Structures are given as structure tokens and as C-alpha cells.
Short mmCIF file of C-alpha atoms and ligand atoms in Angstrom, two decimals:
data_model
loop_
_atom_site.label_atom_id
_atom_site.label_comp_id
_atom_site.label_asym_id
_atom_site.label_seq_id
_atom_site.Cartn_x
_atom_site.Cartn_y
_atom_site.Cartn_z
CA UNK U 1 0.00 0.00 0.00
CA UNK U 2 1.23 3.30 -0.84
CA UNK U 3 0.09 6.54 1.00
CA UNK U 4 1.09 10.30 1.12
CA UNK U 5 1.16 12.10 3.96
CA UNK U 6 0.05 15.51 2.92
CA UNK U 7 0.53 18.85 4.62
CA UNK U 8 2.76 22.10 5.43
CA UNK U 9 5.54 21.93 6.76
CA UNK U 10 5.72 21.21 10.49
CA UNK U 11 2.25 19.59 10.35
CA UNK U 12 3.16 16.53 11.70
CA UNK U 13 4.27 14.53 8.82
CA UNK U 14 7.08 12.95 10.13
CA UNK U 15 5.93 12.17 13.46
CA UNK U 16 2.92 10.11 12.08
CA UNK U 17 4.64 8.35 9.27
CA UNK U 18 7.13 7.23 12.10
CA UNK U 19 3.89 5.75 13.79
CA UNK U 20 2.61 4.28 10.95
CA UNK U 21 5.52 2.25 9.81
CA UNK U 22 5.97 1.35 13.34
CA UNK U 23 2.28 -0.35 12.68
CA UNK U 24 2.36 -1.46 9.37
CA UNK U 25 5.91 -2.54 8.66
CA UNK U 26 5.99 -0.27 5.51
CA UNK U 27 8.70 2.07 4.61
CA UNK U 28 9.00 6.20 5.33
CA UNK U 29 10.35 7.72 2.28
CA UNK U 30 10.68 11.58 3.73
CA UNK U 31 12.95 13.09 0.72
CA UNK U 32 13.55 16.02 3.76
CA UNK U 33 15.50 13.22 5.68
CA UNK U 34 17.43 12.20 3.01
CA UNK U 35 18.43 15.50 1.81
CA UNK U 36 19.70 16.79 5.36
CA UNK U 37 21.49 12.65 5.21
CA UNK U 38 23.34 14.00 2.63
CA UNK U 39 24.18 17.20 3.61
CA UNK U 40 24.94 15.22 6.85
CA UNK U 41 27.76 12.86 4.79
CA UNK U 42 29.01 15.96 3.04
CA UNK U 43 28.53 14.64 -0.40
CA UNK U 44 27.69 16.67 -3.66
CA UNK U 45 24.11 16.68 -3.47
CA UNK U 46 24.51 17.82 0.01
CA UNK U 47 26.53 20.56 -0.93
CA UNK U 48 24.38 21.63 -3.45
CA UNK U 49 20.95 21.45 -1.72
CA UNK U 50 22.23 22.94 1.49
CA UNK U 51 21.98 27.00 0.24
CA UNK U 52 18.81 26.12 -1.25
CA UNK U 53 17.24 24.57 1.84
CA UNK U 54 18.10 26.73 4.20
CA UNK U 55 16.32 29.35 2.13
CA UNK U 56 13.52 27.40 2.79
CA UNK U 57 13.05 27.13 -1.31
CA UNK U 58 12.49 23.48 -2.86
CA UNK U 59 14.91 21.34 -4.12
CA UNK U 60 14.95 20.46 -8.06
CA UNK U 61 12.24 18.13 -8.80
CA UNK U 62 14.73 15.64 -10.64
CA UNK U 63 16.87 15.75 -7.19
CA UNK U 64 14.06 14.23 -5.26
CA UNK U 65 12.87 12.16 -7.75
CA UNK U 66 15.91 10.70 -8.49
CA UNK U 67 16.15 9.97 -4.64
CA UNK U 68 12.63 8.75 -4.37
CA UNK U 69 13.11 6.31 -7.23
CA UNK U 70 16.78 5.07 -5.77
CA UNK U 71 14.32 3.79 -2.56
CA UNK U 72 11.63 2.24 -4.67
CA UNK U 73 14.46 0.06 -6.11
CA UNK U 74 16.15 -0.79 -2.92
CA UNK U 75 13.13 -1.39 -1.23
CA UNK U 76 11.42 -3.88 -3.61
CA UNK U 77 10.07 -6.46 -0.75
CA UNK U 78 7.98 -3.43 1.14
CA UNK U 79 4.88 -4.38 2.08
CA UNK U 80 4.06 -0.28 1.10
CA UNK U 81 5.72 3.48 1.65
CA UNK U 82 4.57 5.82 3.50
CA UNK U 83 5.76 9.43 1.41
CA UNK U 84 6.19 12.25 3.39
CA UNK U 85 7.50 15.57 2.38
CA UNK U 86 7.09 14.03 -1.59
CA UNK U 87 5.48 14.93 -3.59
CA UNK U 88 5.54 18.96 -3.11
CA UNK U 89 4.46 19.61 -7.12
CA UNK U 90 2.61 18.43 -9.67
CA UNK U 91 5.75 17.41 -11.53
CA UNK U 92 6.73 14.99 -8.88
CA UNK U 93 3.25 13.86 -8.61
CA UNK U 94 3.08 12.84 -11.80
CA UNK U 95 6.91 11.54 -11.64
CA UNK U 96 5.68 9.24 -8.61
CA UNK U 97 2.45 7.66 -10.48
CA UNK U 98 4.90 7.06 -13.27
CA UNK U 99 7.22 5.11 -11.13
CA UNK U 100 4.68 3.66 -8.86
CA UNK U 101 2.89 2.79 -13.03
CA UNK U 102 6.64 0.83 -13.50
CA UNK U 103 6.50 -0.96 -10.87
CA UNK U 104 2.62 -2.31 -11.00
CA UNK U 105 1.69 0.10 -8.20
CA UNK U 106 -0.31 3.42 -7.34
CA UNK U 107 -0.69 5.77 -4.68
CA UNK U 108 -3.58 4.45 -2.39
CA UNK U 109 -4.01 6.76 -0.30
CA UNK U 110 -3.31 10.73 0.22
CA UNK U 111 -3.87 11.54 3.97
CA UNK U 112 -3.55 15.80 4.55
CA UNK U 113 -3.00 16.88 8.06
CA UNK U 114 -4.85 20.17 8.23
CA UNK U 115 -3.12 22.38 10.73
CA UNK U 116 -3.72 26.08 10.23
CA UNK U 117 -0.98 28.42 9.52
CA UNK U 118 -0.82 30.51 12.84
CA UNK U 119 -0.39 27.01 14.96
CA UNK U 120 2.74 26.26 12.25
CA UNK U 121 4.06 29.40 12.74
CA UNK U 122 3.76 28.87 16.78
CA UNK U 123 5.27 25.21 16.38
CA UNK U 124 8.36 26.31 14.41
CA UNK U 125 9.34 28.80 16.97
CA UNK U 126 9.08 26.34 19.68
CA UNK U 127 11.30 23.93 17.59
CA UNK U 128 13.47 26.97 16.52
CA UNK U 129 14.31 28.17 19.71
CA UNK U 130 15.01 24.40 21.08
CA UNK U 131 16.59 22.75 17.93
CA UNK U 132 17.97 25.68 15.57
CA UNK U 133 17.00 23.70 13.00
CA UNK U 134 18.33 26.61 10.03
CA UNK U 135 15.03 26.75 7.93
CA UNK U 136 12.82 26.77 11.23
CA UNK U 137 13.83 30.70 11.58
CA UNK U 138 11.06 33.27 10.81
CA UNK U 139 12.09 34.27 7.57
CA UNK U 140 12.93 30.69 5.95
CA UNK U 141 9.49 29.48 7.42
CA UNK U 142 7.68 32.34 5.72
CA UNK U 143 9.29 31.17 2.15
CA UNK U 144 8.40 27.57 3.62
CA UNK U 145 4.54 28.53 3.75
CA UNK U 146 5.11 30.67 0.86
CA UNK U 147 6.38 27.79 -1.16
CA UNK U 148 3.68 25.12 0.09
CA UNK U 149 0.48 27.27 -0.82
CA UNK U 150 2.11 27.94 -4.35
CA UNK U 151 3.53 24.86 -5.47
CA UNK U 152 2.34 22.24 -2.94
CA UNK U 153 -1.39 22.72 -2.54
CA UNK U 154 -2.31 22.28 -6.11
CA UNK U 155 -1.83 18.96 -5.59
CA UNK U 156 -4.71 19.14 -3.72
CA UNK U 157 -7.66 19.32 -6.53
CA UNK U 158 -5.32 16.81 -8.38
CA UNK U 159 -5.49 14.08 -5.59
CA UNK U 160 -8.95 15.25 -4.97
CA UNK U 161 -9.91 14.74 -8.79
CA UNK U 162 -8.16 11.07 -8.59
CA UNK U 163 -10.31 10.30 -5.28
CA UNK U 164 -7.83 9.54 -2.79
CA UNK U 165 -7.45 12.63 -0.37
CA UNK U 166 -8.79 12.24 2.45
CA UNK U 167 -8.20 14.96 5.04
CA UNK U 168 -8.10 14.39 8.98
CA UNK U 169 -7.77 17.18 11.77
CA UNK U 170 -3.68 17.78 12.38
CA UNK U 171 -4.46 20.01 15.49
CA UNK U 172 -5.33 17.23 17.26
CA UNK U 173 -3.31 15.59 19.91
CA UNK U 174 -0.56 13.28 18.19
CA UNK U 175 -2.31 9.91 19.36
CA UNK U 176 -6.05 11.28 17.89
CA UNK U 177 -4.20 12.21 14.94
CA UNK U 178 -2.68 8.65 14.31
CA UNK U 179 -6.35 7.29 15.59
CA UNK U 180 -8.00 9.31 12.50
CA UNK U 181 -5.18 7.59 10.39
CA UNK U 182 -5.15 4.49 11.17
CA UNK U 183 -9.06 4.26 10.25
CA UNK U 184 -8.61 5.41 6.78
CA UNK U 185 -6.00 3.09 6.11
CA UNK U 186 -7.90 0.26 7.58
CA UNK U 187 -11.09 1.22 5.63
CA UNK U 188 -8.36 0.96 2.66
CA UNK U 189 -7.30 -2.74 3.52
CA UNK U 190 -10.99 -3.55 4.05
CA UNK U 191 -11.69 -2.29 0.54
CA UNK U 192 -14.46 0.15 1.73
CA UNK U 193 -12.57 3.58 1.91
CA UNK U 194 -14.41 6.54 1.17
CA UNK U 195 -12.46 9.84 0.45
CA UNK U 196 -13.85 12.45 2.66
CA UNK U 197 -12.77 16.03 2.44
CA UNK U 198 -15.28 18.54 2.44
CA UNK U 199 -15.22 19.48 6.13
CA UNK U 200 -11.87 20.88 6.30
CA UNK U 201 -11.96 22.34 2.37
CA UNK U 202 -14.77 24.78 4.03
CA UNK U 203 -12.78 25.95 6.76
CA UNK U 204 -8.70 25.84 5.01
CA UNK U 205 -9.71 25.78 1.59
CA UNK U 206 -8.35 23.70 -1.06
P1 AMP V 1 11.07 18.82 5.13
O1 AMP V 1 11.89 18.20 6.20
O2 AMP V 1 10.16 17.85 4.44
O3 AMP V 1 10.32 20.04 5.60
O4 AMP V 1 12.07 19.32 4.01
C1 AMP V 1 13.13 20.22 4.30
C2 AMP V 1 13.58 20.90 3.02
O5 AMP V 1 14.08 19.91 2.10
C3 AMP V 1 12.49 21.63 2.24
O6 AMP V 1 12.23 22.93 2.72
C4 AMP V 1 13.09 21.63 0.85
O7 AMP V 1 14.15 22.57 0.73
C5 AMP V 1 13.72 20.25 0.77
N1 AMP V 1 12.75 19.24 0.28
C6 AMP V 1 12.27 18.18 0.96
N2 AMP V 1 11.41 17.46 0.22
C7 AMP V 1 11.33 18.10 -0.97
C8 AMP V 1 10.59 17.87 -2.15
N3 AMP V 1 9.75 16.84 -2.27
N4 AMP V 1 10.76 18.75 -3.19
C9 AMP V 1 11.60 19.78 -3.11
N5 AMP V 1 12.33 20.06 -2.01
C10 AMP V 1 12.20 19.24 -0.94
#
């Protein structure tokens, strides 16, 4: 099974696909992760994403393909992936059906964590001030947001026109969050998912 974790950044992507694969066995692909892996090691890519990152501007969409695909490969006995950060355009979207197309797959599932933008903005200077992460600080975060409402949420009516989003309440507490989760993806296993997002569309918009 393949799902997305949708959302802006600092939404709680990460800490829910960690809770997922803990579940499910599958795989996190979080194309953040690897990118600050390889900044980490010091190699090329790192070298050359770093500037661009700590902008808080998005990476070339071959980069993260490239790095997406490199995991389907080496990850050919996964019982599914859980995406996270990927895809953030509508190039990569349609880059990751291609792939998924290749490989006698599809994205399942496309799970958005609706969080409004003032709690974001009050999350990343709490995680700012205690982890200095670079493109936590104001300015970065506002090209962050910037960045995710331009090129990010137009996936949104494309997902939406494929039927698969389905959108659950991020401002939740972390264990309701992973509750609201976990029931889509079971309703996907027991073949009876339906995708549900016109609650939150009224109050975020698409
Ligand atoms: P994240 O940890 O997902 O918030 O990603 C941190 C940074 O890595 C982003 O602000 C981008 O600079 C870069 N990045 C991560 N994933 C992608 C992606 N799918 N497309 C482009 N840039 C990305």
C-alpha cells in the first residue's frame, strides 16, 4: 500500500509516518531526511541542496525524484511506503504515479494533516528556539509557507480529482491524529474507503 502524507511543513508529517511504519511494517520515504542525510555525509548533493534549503526554497524536482526512485528500487520487498514531504508539485506527482505505473503500483491513499498556519508558525518557533534547526527561523518558514500554498497545494484538486485525499484534523493531539489515520487506512485494507474532504476544504480551503 502506498500513502502520502500531505501537509505544510511542520504539520506533523514525520511524526505520524514514524507511527505508521511502526504499525504497518511499511517504509517512510521523507525526501527532507534524506536531503539533510546528505548534507549530513558531506557529499555533492549535500553541498548543493544545502543554500537552497536553508532558504527554505524546494529542491529540483529531478533531485528528489531521483532519490525517491533510488528507494523504490532498494526497497522492492515493502509491504508499502509511506511518502512524506514528496510529492511537493505536480511534476513529482506525476513523476511518482509514473514510477509507482513501472512498478505495478499506485498511490492508495493521500492523507492531509490540516493544521492552520498561525499554529505552524507557533510550532516552528518552539522547535526553533530548542533545535535551531536553520530553515525553522522566521524568515525561511515564511518562504516555507510561501512555497507550500504555491507549489504544494495544487496537488490538492489533483489528488482530490483522482479520489484519494482524504483529510483528517492535524491540530489534534498526536495519538487522535494517528487514531483518525489508522481508520482510513484500515477502511483501505478492508476495501471500503471513502475519500472524505469537504469538512476541512470549508474551513482551510483547497
Ligand atoms: P522537510 O523536512 O520535508 O520540511 O524538508 C526540508 C527541506 O528539504 C524543504 O524545505 C526543501 O528545501 C527540501 N525538500 C524536501 N522534500 C522536498 C521535495 N519533495 N521537493 C523539493 N524540495 C524538498
Amino acid at each position: 500500500m502506498n500513502i502520502v502524507l500531505f501537509g505544510p511543513p511542520a504539520a506533523g508529517k514525520g511524526t505520524q509516518a514514524k507511527i505508521i511504519t511502526k504499525a504497518h511494517g511499511f517504509i517512510q520515504l521523507a525526501t527532507g531526511d534524506m536531503l539533510r542525510a546528505a548534507r549530513a555525509s558531506g557529499s555533492d548533493l549535500g553541498k548543493k541542496v544545502a543554500g537552497i534549503m536553508d532558504r527554505g526554497d524546494l529542491v529540483s524536482d529531478e533531485i528528489v525524484i531521483a532519490l525517491i526512485e533510488e528507494q523504490l528500487d532498494a526497497n522492492k520487498q515493502a509491504p508499502g511506503f509511506i511518502f512524506d514531504g514528496f510529492p511537493r508539485t505536480i511534476a513529482q506527482a506525476k513523476a511518482l504515479d509514473a514510477s509507482l505505473l513501472a512498478r505495478g503500483q499506485h498511490v492508495d491513499s493521500v492523507i492531509r494533516l490540516c493544521v492552520d498556519d498561525n499554529v505552524l508558525t507557533g510550532r516552528v518557533k518552539k522547535r526553533f528556539s530548542e533545535q535551531g534547526r536553520k530553515d525553522d527561523n522566521p524568515k525561511s518558514f515564511k518562504i516555507r509557507l510561501e512555497n507550500y500554498n504555491k507549489q504544494t497545494a495544487p496537488l490538492l484538486p489533483f489528488y482530490t480529482k483522482q479520489g484519494k485525499l482524504t483529510e483528517v484534523d492535524g491540530l489534534a493531539e498526536i495519538e487522535t491524529v494517528s487514531v483518525s489515520i489508522k481508520a482510513v487506512l484500515d477502511a483501505h485494507i478492508k476495501g471500503g474507503h471513502k475519500p472524505r474532504v469537504s469538512f476541512w476544504k470549508k474551513i482551510f480551503g483547497a
